[in-house]
């Protein structure tokens, strides 16, 4: 085993960088009944950081994101998003976060514009008409704004879901397998949008696509059996090495 | 940046969204209307010949039809939220959970009231009932008061049943025992109006319905955060 990889395999927790932490998780555990889904998760992500979260199905990735986005309460430990406790300031946090998941979270029997207008009212978005125009143009759906979402392809729904997630200008974005079902054109639109907002946002992205996840991230984490199996700066990694680490961690070869 | 979110605008947006979705599909209102008309036709054929004073049992027949019709609608009230994970989208927005309840409840109340507005004249025609304008006002007020209770309890319980695998079965099982006190008072009040009883007795039943509505609105307000989370 190369010496560098051996070092990385030992290093399971990234030391704090000293920058202001936008997301802080300490000793987080989650039980569903007697089943433990997350065990003593602790990490920090600085403002503007991009964490790619890898792991096999059932590792607890989606549960972690649901806890951070106030949808599920933790059983133990503390969480802070944008300096706020999700369970004391849930409404304030919700206005600062956005979620792009493999489900578009859109009403199929409303048009693209009606969906955005509905979420605009929920978030109290200023100048909602101008914001909707701007976003529909960015996701190249302005020509379909009056069409029912039911008539959209999966890729178009996902592009509209991106517009929905960005509508209220969140500072933290959770991406739960956002590339699922996207055609290459939609992936291009999605990634160019990510590029344009990259500087002002903090991201956590769940993905199974190691190459894409590593290309986008500033930090990479592997969750396995509800525990952090690996957490490291991307600068110290390349795809081949990470693939090997992932295989060893997940298959218990180290 | 986002402005301060107005609770009224959020509730109105939920109602508007439900109305728009229903206008597109017409699934709920048409199914409810067809069911209630069918039930009334069957009742009028079955009981119209053998009963002389239908005005005394008319309240019971009316509310049996309305009760099952309302369950048909309430079972579908969260269908749009379940599609494509929209409930998660709604829960992630900065809205107080009880406001989601009020938005959904007002939508259900609107749909129930619209269907009943068309169904009541059909009921009067089928059962050859007559009523003066002032009594008709009290009659409709009783129905509307009862609808508030039905929409309130139904919305709360359909939220509980939405995440169960047997949600079509679960709602009636939960709904029936809770709604029985309201149903008895509604049958008594509407039956009393139809048979020309003393209004003091009718008002007593209406007061009971109003108290029931207030209690369950408060219960829903207090519990909804817990009911809709996790």
Coordinates of N, CA, C and O in Angstrom, one line a residue, chain B residues 16-145:
Chain B
X16 N -54.9 28.1 -2.3 CA -54.9 28.4 -3.8 C -54.3 27.2 -4.6 O -54.8 26.8 -5.6
X17 N -53.1 26.7 -4.0 CA -52.5 25.6 -4.7 C -53.4 24.4 -4.8 O -53.5 23.7 -5.8
X18 N -54.1 24.1 -3.7 CA -55.0 22.9 -3.7 C -56.2 23.1 -4.6 O -56.6 22.2 -5.3
X19 N -56.7 24.4 -4.7 CA -57.8 24.7 -5.6 C -57.4 24.5 -7.0 O -58.0 23.9 -7.9
X20 N -56.2 25.1 -7.3 CA -55.6 25.0 -8.7 C -55.4 23.6 -9.1 O -55.9 23.2 -10.2
X21 N -54.9 22.8 -8.2 CA -54.6 21.4 -8.5 C -55.9 20.6 -8.8 O -56.1 19.8 -9.7
X22 N -56.9 21.0 -7.9 CA -58.3 20.3 -8.1 C -59.0 20.7 -9.4 O -59.6 19.9 -10.0
X23 N -58.8 22.0 -9.7 CA -59.4 22.5 -11.0 C -58.8 21.7 -12.2 O -59.5 21.5 -13.2
X24 N -57.5 21.4 -12.1 CA -56.9 20.7 -13.2 C -57.4 19.2 -13.2 O -57.7 18.7 -14.3
X25 N -57.4 18.6 -12.1 CA -57.7 17.1 -12.1 C -59.2 16.8 -11.9 O -59.7 15.9 -12.5
X26 N -59.9 17.6 -11.1 CA -61.3 17.5 -10.8 C -61.6 16.1 -10.2 O -62.7 15.6 -10.2
X27 N -60.6 15.4 -9.7 CA -60.7 14.1 -9.2 C -61.6 14.0 -8.0 O -62.5 13.2 -7.8
X28 N -61.3 14.9 -7.0 CA -61.8 14.8 -5.7 C -63.3 15.3 -5.7 O -64.2 14.5 -5.3
X29 N -63.5 16.5 -6.2 CA -64.9 17.0 -6.2 C -65.9 16.2 -7.0 O -67.0 15.9 -6.5
X30 N -65.5 15.8 -8.2 CA -66.4 15.0 -9.0 C -66.7 13.6 -8.3 O -67.9 13.2 -8.3
X31 N -65.7 13.0 -7.8 CA -65.9 11.7 -7.1 C -66.9 11.9 -5.9 O -67.8 11.1 -5.7
X32 N -66.6 13.0 -5.1 CA -67.5 13.3 -4.0 C -68.9 13.5 -4.4 O -69.9 13.0 -3.8
X33 N -69.1 14.3 -5.4 CA -70.4 14.7 -5.9 C -71.2 13.5 -6.4 O -72.3 13.3 -6.1
X34 N -70.5 12.7 -7.2 CA -71.2 11.5 -7.8 C -71.6 10.5 -6.6 O -72.7 10.0 -6.7
X35 N -70.7 10.4 -5.7 CA -71.0 9.5 -4.6 C -72.2 10.0 -3.8 O -73.2 9.2 -3.5
X36 N -72.3 11.3 -3.5 CA -73.3 11.8 -2.6 C -74.7 11.7 -3.4 O -75.7 11.4 -2.8
X37 N -74.7 12.0 -4.7 CA -75.9 12.0 -5.4 C -76.4 10.5 -5.5 O -77.6 10.2 -5.3
X38 N -75.5 9.6 -5.8 CA -75.8 8.2 -5.9 C -76.4 7.7 -4.5 O -77.5 7.0 -4.5
X39 N -75.8 8.1 -3.4 CA -76.3 7.7 -2.1 C -77.7 8.2 -1.9 O -78.6 7.5 -1.4
X40 N -77.9 9.5 -2.3 CA -79.2 10.1 -2.1 C -80.3 9.4 -3.0 O -81.4 9.2 -2.5
X41 N -80.0 9.1 -4.2 CA -80.9 8.4 -5.1 C -81.3 7.1 -4.5 O -82.5 6.7 -4.4
X42 N -80.3 6.3 -4.0 CA -80.6 5.0 -3.4 C -81.4 5.2 -2.2 O -82.4 4.4 -2.1
X43 N -81.1 6.1 -1.3 CA -81.9 6.3 -0.1 C -83.4 6.7 -0.5 O -84.3 6.3 0.1
X44 N -83.5 7.6 -1.5 CA -84.9 8.1 -1.9 C -85.7 6.9 -2.4 O -86.9 6.8 -2.2
X45 N -85.0 6.0 -3.2 CA -85.7 4.9 -3.7 C -86.1 3.9 -2.6 O -87.1 3.3 -2.6
X46 N -85.1 3.7 -1.7 CA -85.3 2.7 -0.6 C -86.3 3.1 0.4 O -87.1 2.3 0.9
X47 N -86.2 4.4 0.8 CA -87.0 4.8 2.0 C -88.2 5.7 1.6 O -89.2 5.9 2.3
X48 N -88.2 6.3 0.4 CA -89.2 7.2 0.0 C -90.6 6.6 0.0 O -91.6 7.2 0.2
X49 N -90.7 5.3 -0.4 CA -92.0 4.6 -0.5 C -92.6 4.2 0.8 O -93.7 4.3 1.1
X50 N -91.7 3.8 1.7 CA -92.2 3.1 3.0 C -92.3 4.1 4.1 O -93.0 3.8 5.1
X51 N -91.7 5.2 4.1 CA -91.7 6.2 5.2 C -92.6 7.3 4.9 O -92.5 8.0 3.8
X52 N -93.5 7.7 5.8 CA -94.4 8.8 5.6 C -93.8 10.1 6.0 O -93.9 11.1 5.3
X53 N -93.1 10.1 7.1 CA -92.5 11.4 7.6 C -91.0 11.3 7.4 O -90.3 11.2 8.4
X54 N -90.6 11.5 6.2 CA -89.2 11.4 5.8 C -88.4 12.6 6.5 O -87.2 12.5 6.7
X55 N -89.2 13.7 6.8 CA -88.5 14.8 7.4 C -87.9 14.5 8.7 O -86.9 15.1 9.2
X56 N -88.4 13.4 9.4 CA -87.8 13.1 10.7 C -86.6 12.2 10.6 O -85.7 12.3 11.4
X57 N -86.5 11.4 9.5 CA -85.3 10.6 9.3 C -84.3 11.2 8.3 O -83.2 10.7 8.1
X58 N -84.8 12.3 7.6 CA -84.0 12.9 6.5 C -82.7 13.3 7.0 O -81.7 13.2 6.3
X59 N -82.6 13.9 8.2 CA -81.3 14.3 8.7 C -80.3 13.2 8.8 O -79.1 13.4 8.4
X60 N -80.7 12.0 9.2 CA -79.8 10.9 9.3 C -79.3 10.4 8.0 O -78.1 10.2 7.7
X61 N -80.3 10.4 7.0 CA -79.9 9.9 5.6 C -78.9 10.9 5.0 O -78.0 10.5 4.4
X62 N -79.2 12.2 5.2 CA -78.4 13.3 4.7 C -76.9 13.1 5.2 O -76.0 13.2 4.4
X63 N -76.8 12.9 6.5 CA -75.5 12.9 7.1 C -74.7 11.6 6.9 O -73.5 11.6 6.8
X64 N -75.4 10.5 6.6 CA -74.8 9.3 6.2 C -74.1 9.5 4.9 O -72.9 9.2 4.7
X65 N -74.9 10.1 4.0 CA -74.3 10.4 2.6 C -73.1 11.4 2.7 O -72.1 11.2 2.1
X66 N -73.3 12.4 3.5 CA -72.2 13.5 3.7 C -71.0 12.9 4.3 O -69.9 13.2 4.0
X67 N -71.2 12.0 5.3 CA -70.0 11.5 6.0 C -69.1 10.6 5.1 O -67.9 10.8 5.1
X68 N -69.8 9.7 4.4 CA -69.0 8.9 3.5 C -68.4 9.7 2.4 O -67.2 9.4 1.9
X69 N -69.1 10.7 1.9 CA -68.6 11.5 0.8 C -67.4 12.3 1.3 O -66.4 12.4 0.6
X70 N -67.5 12.8 2.6 CA -66.3 13.6 3.1 C -65.1 12.7 3.3 O -64.0 13.1 3.0
X71 N -65.3 11.4 3.7 CA -64.1 10.5 3.8 C -63.4 10.3 2.5 O -62.2 10.2 2.4
X72 N -64.3 10.2 1.5 CA -63.7 10.0 0.1 C -62.8 11.2 -0.3 O -61.7 11.0 -0.8
X73 N -63.2 12.4 0.1 CA -62.4 13.5 -0.3 C -61.2 13.7 0.7 O -60.1 13.9 0.2
X74 N -61.4 13.5 2.0 CA -60.3 13.7 2.9 C -59.2 12.7 2.7 O -58.0 13.0 2.9
X75 N -59.6 11.5 2.3 CA -58.5 10.5 2.0 C -57.6 10.9 0.9 O -56.4 10.5 0.8
X76 N -58.1 11.8 0.0 CA -57.2 12.3 -1.1 C -56.6 13.7 -0.8 O -55.9 14.2 -1.7
X77 N -56.8 14.2 0.4 CA -56.4 15.6 0.6 C -54.9 15.8 0.6 O -54.4 16.9 0.3
X78 N -54.1 14.7 0.9 CA -52.7 14.9 0.9 C -52.0 14.1 -0.3 O -50.8 14.0 -0.3
X79 N -52.9 13.7 -1.2 CA -52.3 13.0 -2.4 C -51.3 13.9 -3.1 O -50.2 13.4 -3.5
X80 N -51.6 15.2 -3.3 CA -50.7 16.0 -4.0 C -49.4 16.2 -3.3 O -48.3 16.4 -3.8
X81 N -49.5 16.2 -1.9 CA -48.3 16.4 -1.1 C -47.4 15.2 -1.2 O -46.2 15.3 -1.0
X82 N -48.0 14.0 -1.3 CA -47.2 12.8 -1.4 C -46.5 12.6 -2.7 O -45.4 12.0 -2.8
X83 N -47.1 13.1 -3.8 CA -46.5 13.0 -5.1 C -45.2 13.7 -5.1 O -45.1 14.9 -4.7
X84 N -44.2 13.1 -5.6 CA -42.9 13.7 -5.8 C -42.3 14.4 -4.6 O -41.6 15.4 -4.7
X85 N -42.7 13.9 -3.4 CA -42.0 14.4 -2.2 C -42.4 15.8 -1.8 O -41.7 16.5 -1.1
X86 N -43.6 16.3 -2.3 CA -43.9 17.7 -2.0 C -44.1 18.0 -0.5 O -43.9 19.2 -0.1
X87 N -44.5 17.0 0.3 CA -44.7 17.3 1.7 C -43.3 17.7 2.3 O -43.3 18.6 3.1
X88 N -42.3 17.1 1.8 CA -40.9 17.4 2.3 C -40.6 18.9 1.9 O -40.0 19.6 2.7
X89 N -41.0 19.2 0.7 CA -40.7 20.6 0.2 C -41.5 21.6 1.1 O -41.0 22.7 1.4
X90 N -42.7 21.2 1.4 CA -43.6 22.1 2.3 C -43.0 22.2 3.7 O -42.9 23.3 4.3
X91 N -42.5 21.1 4.2 CA -42.0 21.1 5.6 C -40.6 21.8 5.6 O -40.2 22.3 6.7
X92 N -39.9 21.9 4.5 CA -38.6 22.6 4.5 C -38.8 24.1 4.4 O -37.8 24.8 4.6
X93 N -40.0 24.6 4.1 CA -40.2 26.0 4.0 C -40.4 26.6 5.4 O -40.9 25.9 6.3
X94 N -40.1 27.9 5.5 CA -40.2 28.5 6.9 C -41.7 28.8 7.3 O -42.1 29.9 7.4
X95 N -42.5 27.8 7.4 CA -43.9 27.9 7.8 C -44.1 27.2 9.1 O -43.6 26.1 9.3
X96 N -44.9 27.8 10.0 CA -45.3 27.2 11.2 C -46.2 26.0 10.8 O -47.1 26.2 10.0
X97 N -45.9 24.8 11.5 CA -46.7 23.6 11.1 C -48.2 23.8 11.2 O -49.0 23.4 10.3
X98 N -48.7 24.5 12.3 CA -50.2 24.7 12.3 C -50.8 25.4 11.1 O -51.9 25.2 10.8
X99 N -49.9 26.3 10.5 CA -50.4 27.0 9.3 C -50.6 26.1 8.1 O -51.5 26.3 7.3
X100 N -49.8 25.0 8.1 CA -50.0 24.0 7.0 C -51.4 23.3 7.3 O -52.2 23.1 6.4
X101 N -51.7 23.1 8.6 CA -53.0 22.5 8.9 C -54.1 23.4 8.5 O -55.1 23.0 7.8
X102 N -54.0 24.7 8.8 CA -55.1 25.6 8.5 C -55.3 25.7 7.0 O -56.4 25.8 6.5
X103 N -54.2 25.7 6.3 CA -54.3 25.8 4.8 C -55.0 24.6 4.2 O -55.9 24.7 3.4
X104 N -54.6 23.4 4.7 CA -55.2 22.2 4.2 C -56.6 22.1 4.6 O -57.5 21.6 3.8
X105 N -56.9 22.5 5.9 CA -58.3 22.4 6.4 C -59.2 23.3 5.6 O -60.3 22.9 5.3
X106 N -58.8 24.5 5.3 CA -59.6 25.4 4.6 C -59.9 24.9 3.2 O -61.0 25.1 2.7
X107 N -58.9 24.3 2.6 CA -59.1 23.7 1.3 C -60.2 22.6 1.3 O -61.1 22.6 0.5
X108 N -60.0 21.7 2.3 CA -61.0 20.6 2.5 C -62.4 21.2 2.8 O -63.4 20.7 2.3
X109 N -62.5 22.2 3.6 CA -63.8 22.8 4.0 C -64.4 23.4 2.7 O -65.6 23.3 2.5
X110 N -63.6 24.0 1.9 CA -64.1 24.6 0.6 C -64.7 23.5 -0.3 O -65.8 23.7 -0.8
X111 N -64.0 22.4 -0.5 CA -64.4 21.4 -1.3 C -65.7 20.7 -0.8 O -66.6 20.5 -1.6
X112 N -65.7 20.5 0.5 CA -66.9 19.9 1.1 C -68.1 20.8 0.9 O -69.2 20.3 0.5
X113 N -67.9 22.1 1.2 CA -69.0 23.0 1.1 C -69.6 23.2 -0.3 O -70.8 23.2 -0.5
X114 N -68.6 23.2 -1.3 CA -69.1 23.3 -2.7 C -69.9 22.1 -3.1 O -71.0 22.2 -3.7
X115 N -69.5 20.9 -2.8 CA -70.2 19.7 -3.1 C -71.6 19.7 -2.5 O -72.6 19.4 -3.1
X116 N -71.6 20.1 -1.2 CA -72.9 20.1 -0.5 C -73.8 21.1 -0.9 O -75.1 21.0 -0.9
X117 N -73.3 22.2 -1.4 CA -74.1 23.3 -2.0 C -74.9 22.8 -3.1 O -76.1 23.2 -3.3
X118 N -74.4 21.9 -3.9 CA -75.1 21.3 -5.0 C -75.9 20.1 -4.6 O -77.0 19.8 -5.2
X119 N -75.5 19.4 -3.6 CA -76.1 18.2 -3.2 C -77.4 18.4 -2.4 O -78.4 17.7 -2.5
X120 N -77.4 19.5 -1.6 CA -78.6 19.8 -0.7 C -79.9 20.0 -1.5 O -80.9 19.4 -1.3
X121 N -79.9 20.8 -2.6 CA -81.1 21.0 -3.4 C -81.5 19.7 -4.0 O -82.7 19.4 -4.1
X122 N -80.6 18.8 -4.4 CA -80.9 17.5 -5.0 C -81.6 16.7 -3.9 O -82.7 16.0 -4.2
X123 N -81.1 16.7 -2.7 CA -81.7 16.0 -1.6 C -83.2 16.5 -1.4 O -84.1 15.6 -1.2
X124 N -83.4 17.8 -1.4 CA -84.7 18.3 -1.2 C -85.7 17.9 -2.3 O -86.9 17.6 -2.0
X125 N -85.2 17.9 -3.5 CA -86.0 17.5 -4.6 C -86.4 16.0 -4.5 O -87.5 15.6 -4.6
X126 N -85.4 15.2 -4.3 CA -85.6 13.7 -4.2 C -86.5 13.3 -3.1 O -87.4 12.4 -3.3
X127 N -86.5 14.0 -2.0 CA -87.3 13.7 -0.8 C -88.5 14.6 -0.7 O -89.3 14.5 0.3
X128 N -88.8 15.4 -1.7 CA -89.9 16.3 -1.8 C -90.1 17.1 -0.5 O -91.2 17.1 0.1
X129 N -89.0 17.7 0.0 CA -89.0 18.5 1.2 C -89.2 19.9 0.8 O -88.7 20.4 -0.2
X130 N -89.8 20.6 1.8 CA -89.9 22.1 1.5 C -89.5 22.8 2.8 O -89.6 22.3 3.9
X131 N -89.0 24.0 2.6 CA -88.4 24.8 3.7 C -88.5 26.3 3.4 O -88.2 26.7 2.3
X132 N -88.9 27.1 4.4 CA -88.9 28.5 4.2 C -87.4 29.1 4.2 O -86.5 28.4 4.6
X133 N -87.3 30.3 3.7 CA -86.0 30.9 3.5 C -85.2 31.0 4.8 O -84.0 30.7 4.8
X134 N -85.9 31.4 5.9 CA -85.1 31.6 7.1 C -84.7 30.3 7.7 O -83.6 30.2 8.2
X135 N -85.5 29.3 7.6 CA -85.1 27.9 8.1 C -84.0 27.4 7.2 O -83.1 26.7 7.7
X136 N -84.1 27.7 5.9 CA -83.0 27.2 5.0 C -81.7 27.8 5.4 O -80.6 27.1 5.3
X137 N -81.7 29.1 5.8 CA -80.5 29.7 6.3 C -79.9 29.0 7.5 O -78.7 28.7 7.6
X138 N -80.8 28.6 8.5 CA -80.3 27.9 9.7 C -79.8 26.5 9.3 O -78.8 26.0 9.8
X139 N -80.5 25.9 8.4 CA -80.1 24.6 7.9 C -78.7 24.6 7.3 O -77.9 23.8 7.6
X140 N -78.5 25.6 6.4 CA -77.2 25.7 5.7 C -76.1 26.1 6.7 O -75.0 25.6 6.7
X141 N -76.4 26.9 7.7 CA -75.5 27.3 8.8 C -75.1 26.0 9.6 O -73.9 25.9 9.9
X142 N -76.0 25.1 9.9 CA -75.7 23.9 10.6 C -74.8 23.0 9.8 O -73.8 22.5 10.3
X143 N -75.1 22.9 8.5 CA -74.2 22.1 7.7 C -72.8 22.7 7.6 O -71.8 21.9 7.7
X144 N -72.7 24.0 7.5 CA -71.4 24.6 7.4 C -70.6 24.5 8.7 O -69.4 24.1 8.7
X145 N -71.3 24.6 9.9 CA -70.7 24.4 11.2 C -70.1 23.0 11.3 O -69.0 22.8 11.8

